[in-house]
PDB file of C-alpha atoms in Angstrom:
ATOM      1  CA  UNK A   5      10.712 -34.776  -0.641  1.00  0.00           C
ATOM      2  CA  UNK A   6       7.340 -34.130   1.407  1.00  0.00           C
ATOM      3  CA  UNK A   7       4.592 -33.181  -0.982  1.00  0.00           C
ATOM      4  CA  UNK A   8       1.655 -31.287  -0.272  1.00  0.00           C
ATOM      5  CA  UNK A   9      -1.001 -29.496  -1.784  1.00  0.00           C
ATOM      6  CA  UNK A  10      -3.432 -26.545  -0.442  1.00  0.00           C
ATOM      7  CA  UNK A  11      -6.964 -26.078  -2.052  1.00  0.00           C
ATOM      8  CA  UNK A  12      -9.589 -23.325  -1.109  1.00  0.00           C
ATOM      9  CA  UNK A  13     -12.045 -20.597  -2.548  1.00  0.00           C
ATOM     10  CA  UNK A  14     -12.811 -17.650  -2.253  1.00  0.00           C
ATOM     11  CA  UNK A  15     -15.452 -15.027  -3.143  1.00  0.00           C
ATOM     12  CA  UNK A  16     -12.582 -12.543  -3.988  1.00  0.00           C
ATOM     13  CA  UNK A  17     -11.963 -11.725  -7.102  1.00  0.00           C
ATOM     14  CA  UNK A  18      -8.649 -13.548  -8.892  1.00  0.00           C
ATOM     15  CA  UNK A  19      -6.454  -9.724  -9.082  1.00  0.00           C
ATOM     16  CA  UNK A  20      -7.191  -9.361  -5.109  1.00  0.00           C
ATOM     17  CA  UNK A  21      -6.282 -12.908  -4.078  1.00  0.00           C
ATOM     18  CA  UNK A  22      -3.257 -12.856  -6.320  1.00  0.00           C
ATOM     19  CA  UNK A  23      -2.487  -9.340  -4.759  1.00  0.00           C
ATOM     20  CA  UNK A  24      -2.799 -10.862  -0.750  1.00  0.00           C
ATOM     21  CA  UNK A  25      -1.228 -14.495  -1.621  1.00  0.00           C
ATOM     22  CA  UNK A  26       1.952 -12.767  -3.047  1.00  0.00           C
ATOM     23  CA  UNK A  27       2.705  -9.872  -0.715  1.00  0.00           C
ATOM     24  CA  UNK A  28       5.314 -11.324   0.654  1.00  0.00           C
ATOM     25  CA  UNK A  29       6.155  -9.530   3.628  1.00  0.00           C
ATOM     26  CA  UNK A  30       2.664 -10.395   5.175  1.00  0.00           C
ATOM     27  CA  UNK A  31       3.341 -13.940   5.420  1.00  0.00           C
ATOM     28  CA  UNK A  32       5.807 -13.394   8.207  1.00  0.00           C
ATOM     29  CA  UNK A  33       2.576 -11.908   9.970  1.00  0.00           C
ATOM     30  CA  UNK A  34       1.121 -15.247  10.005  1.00  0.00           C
ATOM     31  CA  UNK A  35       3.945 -18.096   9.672  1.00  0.00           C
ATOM     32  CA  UNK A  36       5.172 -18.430  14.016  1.00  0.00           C
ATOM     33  CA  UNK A  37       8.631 -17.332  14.715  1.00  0.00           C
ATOM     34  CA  UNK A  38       9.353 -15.674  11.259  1.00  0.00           C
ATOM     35  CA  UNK A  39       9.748 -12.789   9.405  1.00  0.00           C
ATOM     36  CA  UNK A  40      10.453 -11.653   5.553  1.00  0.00           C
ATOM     37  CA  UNK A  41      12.334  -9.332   3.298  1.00  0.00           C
ATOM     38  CA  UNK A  42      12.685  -9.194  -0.222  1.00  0.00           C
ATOM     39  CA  UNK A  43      15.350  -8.701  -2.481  1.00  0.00           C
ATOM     40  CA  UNK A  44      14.936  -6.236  -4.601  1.00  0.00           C
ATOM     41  CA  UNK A  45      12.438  -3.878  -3.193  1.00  0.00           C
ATOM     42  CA  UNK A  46      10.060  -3.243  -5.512  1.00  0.00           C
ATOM     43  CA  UNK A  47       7.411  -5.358  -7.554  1.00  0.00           C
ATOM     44  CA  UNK A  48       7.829  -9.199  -7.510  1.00  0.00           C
ATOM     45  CA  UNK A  49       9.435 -10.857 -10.629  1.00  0.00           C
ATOM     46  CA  UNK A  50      11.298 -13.306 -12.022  1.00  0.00           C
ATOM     47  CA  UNK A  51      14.341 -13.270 -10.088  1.00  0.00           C
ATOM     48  CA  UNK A  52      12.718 -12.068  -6.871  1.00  0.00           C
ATOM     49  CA  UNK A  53      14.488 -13.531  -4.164  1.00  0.00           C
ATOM     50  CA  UNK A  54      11.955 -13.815  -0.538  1.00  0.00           C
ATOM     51  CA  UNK A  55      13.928 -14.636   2.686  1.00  0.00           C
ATOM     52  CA  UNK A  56      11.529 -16.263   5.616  1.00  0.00           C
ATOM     53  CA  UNK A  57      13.890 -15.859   8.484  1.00  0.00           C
ATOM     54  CA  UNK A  58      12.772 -18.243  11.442  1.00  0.00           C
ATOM     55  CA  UNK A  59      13.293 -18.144  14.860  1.00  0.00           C
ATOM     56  CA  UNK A  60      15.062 -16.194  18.032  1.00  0.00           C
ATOM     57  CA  UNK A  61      17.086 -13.759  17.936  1.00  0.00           C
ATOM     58  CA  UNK A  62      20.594 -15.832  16.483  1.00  0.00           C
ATOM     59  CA  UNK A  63      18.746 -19.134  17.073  1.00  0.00           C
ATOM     60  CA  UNK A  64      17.703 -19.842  13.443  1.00  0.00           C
ATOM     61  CA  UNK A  65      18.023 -20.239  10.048  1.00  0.00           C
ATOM     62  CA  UNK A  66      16.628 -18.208   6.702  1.00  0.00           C
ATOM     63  CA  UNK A  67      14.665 -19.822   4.136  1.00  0.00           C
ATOM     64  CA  UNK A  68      15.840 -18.211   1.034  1.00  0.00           C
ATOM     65  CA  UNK A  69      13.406 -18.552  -2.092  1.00  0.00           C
ATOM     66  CA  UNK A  70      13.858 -17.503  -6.136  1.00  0.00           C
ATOM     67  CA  UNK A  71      10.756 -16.554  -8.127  1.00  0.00           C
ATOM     68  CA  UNK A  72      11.419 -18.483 -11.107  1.00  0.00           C
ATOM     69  CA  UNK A  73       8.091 -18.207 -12.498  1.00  0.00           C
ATOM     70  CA  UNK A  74       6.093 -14.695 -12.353  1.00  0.00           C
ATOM     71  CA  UNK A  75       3.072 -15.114 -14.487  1.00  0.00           C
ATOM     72  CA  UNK A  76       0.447 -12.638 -12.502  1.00  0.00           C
ATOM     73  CA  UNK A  77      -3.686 -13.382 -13.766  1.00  0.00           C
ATOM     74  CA  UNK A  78      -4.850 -11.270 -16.680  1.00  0.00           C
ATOM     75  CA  UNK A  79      -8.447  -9.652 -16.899  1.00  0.00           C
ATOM     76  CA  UNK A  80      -9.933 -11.266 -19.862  1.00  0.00           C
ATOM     77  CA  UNK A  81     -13.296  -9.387 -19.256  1.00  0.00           C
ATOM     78  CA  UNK A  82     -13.833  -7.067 -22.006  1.00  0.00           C
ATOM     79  CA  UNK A  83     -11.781  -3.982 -22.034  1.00  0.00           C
ATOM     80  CA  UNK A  84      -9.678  -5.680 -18.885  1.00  0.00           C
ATOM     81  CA  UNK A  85      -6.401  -5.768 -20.488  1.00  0.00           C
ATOM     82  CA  UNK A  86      -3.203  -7.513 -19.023  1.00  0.00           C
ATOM     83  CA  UNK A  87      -2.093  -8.030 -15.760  1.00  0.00           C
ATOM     84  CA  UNK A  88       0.683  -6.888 -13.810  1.00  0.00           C
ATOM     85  CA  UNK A  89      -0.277  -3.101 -13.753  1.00  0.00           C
ATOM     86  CA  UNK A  90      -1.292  -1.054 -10.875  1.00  0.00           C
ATOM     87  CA  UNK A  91      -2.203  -3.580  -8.357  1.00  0.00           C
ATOM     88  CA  UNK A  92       0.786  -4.160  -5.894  1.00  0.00           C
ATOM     89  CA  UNK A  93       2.023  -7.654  -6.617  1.00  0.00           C
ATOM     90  CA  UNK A  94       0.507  -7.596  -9.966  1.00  0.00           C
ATOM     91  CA  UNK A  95      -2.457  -8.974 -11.256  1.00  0.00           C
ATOM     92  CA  UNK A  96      -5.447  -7.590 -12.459  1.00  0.00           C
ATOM     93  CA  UNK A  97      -8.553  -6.351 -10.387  1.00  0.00           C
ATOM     94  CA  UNK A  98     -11.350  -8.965 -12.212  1.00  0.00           C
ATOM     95  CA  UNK A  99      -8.812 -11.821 -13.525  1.00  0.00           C
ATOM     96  CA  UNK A 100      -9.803 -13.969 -15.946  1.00  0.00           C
ATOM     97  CA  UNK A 101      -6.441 -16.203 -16.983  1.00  0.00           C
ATOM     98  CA  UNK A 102      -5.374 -18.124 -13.829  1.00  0.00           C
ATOM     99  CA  UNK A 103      -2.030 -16.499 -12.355  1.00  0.00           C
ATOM    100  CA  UNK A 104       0.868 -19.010 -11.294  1.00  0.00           C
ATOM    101  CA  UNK A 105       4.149 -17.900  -9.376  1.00  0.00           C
ATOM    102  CA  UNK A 106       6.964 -20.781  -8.530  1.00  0.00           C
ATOM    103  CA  UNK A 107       9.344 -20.447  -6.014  1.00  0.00           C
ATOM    104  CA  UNK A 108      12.832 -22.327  -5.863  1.00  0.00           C
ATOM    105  CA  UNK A 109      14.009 -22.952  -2.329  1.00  0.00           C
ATOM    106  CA  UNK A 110      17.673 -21.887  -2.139  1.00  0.00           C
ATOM    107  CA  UNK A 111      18.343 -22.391   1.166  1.00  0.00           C
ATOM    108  CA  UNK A 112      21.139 -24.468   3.337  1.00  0.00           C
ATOM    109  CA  UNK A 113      18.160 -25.834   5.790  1.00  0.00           C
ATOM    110  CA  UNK A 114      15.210 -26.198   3.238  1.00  0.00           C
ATOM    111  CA  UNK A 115      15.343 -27.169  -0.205  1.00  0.00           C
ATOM    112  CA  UNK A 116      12.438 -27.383  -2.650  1.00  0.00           C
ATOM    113  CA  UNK A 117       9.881 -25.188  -4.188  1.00  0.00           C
ATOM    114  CA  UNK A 118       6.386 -23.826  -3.535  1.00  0.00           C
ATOM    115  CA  UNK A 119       4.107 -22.721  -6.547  1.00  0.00           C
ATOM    116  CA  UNK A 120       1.011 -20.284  -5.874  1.00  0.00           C
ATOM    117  CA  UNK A 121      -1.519 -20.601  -8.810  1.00  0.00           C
ATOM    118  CA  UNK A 122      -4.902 -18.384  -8.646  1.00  0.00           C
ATOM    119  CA  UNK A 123      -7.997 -19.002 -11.088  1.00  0.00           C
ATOM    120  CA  UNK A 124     -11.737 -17.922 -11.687  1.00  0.00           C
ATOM    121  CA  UNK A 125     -13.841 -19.927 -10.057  1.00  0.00           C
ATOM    122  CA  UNK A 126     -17.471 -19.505  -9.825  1.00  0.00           C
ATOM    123  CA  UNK A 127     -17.623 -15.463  -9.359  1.00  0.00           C
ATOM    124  CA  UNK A 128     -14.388 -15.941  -7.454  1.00  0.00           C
ATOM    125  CA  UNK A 129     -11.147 -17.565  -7.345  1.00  0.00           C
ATOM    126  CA  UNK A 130     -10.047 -20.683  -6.063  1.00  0.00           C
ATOM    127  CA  UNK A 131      -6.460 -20.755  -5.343  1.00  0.00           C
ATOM    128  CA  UNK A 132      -3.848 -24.241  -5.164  1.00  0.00           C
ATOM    129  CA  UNK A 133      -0.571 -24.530  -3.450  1.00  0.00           C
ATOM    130  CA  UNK A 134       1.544 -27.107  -4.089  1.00  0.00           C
ATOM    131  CA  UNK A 135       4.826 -27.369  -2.535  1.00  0.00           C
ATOM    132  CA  UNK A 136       7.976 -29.634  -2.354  1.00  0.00           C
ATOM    133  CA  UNK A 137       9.537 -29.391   1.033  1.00  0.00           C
ATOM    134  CA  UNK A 138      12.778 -30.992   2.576  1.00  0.00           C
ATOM    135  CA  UNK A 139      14.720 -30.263   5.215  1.00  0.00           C
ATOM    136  CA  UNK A 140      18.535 -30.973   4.266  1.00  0.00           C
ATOM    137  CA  UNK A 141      19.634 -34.067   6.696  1.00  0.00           C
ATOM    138  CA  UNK A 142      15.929 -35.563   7.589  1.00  0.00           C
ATOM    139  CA  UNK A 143      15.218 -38.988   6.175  1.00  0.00           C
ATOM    140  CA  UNK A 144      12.447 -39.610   3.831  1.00  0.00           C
ATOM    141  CA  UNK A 145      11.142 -41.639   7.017  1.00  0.00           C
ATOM    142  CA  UNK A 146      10.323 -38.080   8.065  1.00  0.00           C
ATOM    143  CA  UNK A 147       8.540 -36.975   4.936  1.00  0.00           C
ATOM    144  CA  UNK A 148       4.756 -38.170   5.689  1.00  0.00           C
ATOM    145  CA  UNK A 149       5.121 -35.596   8.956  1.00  0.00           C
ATOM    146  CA  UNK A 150       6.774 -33.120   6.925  1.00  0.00           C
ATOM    147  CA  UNK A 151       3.817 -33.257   4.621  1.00  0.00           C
ATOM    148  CA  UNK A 152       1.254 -33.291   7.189  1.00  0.00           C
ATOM    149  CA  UNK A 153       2.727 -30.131   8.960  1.00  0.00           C
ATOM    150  CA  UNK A 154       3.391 -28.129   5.793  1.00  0.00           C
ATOM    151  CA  UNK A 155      -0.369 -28.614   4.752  1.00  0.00           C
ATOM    152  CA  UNK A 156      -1.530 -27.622   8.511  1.00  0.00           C
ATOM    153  CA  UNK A 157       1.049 -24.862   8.618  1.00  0.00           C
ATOM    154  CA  UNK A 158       0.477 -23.441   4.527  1.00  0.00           C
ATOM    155  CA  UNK A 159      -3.089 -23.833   5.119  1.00  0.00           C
ATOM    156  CA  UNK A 160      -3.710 -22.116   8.047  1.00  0.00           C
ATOM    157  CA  UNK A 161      -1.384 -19.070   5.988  1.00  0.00           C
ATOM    158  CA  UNK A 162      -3.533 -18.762   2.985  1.00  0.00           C
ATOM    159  CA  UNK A 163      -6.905 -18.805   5.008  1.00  0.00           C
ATOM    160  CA  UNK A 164      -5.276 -15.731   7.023  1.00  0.00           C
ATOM    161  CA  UNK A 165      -3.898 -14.259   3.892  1.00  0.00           C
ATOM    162  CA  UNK A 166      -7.276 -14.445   2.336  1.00  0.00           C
ATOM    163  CA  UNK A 167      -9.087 -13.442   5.323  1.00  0.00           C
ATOM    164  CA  UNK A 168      -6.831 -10.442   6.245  1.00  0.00           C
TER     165      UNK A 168
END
């Protein structure tokens, strides 16, 4: 399995980084060659299932992936309540307890899991990806690549995510 993990900040506040790293369907905006649905409509939980379909036309392969993990940040600021209210992907507007969603990779071409945790940090949030990535038939020979372009690729994602 490739490893790789993803570190930045942000001046946003934890409940709107949360809210942009876990609307799904604008990832496909920013990942080449791909697009997403998710099954059920609705807001994400546990049980979620996101499909990143990539490529051209009947020239590819979807990337199914369970949320087994759905624990959106809570405002701890006084009179802030829980999360997973109002905001669309959950999450609370300040944020105060860091917010953590892992994904299982179900799929025939890619197996292994992403998790998406979100934090307070300075005034802000800082946010860390860590992901497990294989894809089924490639050698471990091919995992230092595989880790190199899933940190270029990932990274690149969250900065647009955040920036967006």
């Amino acid at each position: 399995m490739a490893h790789f993990r993803i570190q930045r900040r942000t001046p946003l506040p934890v409940g709107e980084t949360w809210r942009r790293l876990t609307d799904w369907s604008r990832h496909g905006a920013h990942v080449p060659l791909s697009g997403v649905t998710v099954r059920p409509a609705g807001p994400t939980r546990v049980g979620t299932v996101v499909v990143v379909r990539t490529g051209v036309g009947r020239a590819g392969f979807d990337d199914p992936m369970e949320v087994v993990r759905w624990d959106p940040p809570a405002d701890d600021t006084p009179g802030g309540g829980a999360s997973g209210g109002g905001a669309p992907g959950g999450g609370a507007p300040g944020g105060g307890t860091p917010g953590i969603c892992r994904l299982e990779k179900r799929g025939s071409v890619v197996l292994g899991w992403a998790e998406i945790e979100v934090r307070p940090r300075d005034g802000g949030s800082e946010v860390v990806w860590r992901e497990e990535a294989r894809l089924r038939g490639l050698p471990r020979l091919f995992d230092p690549p595989t880790a190199w372009s899933g940190r270029l690729l990932f990274g690149r994602v969250v900065d647009a995510l955040l920036g967006d």
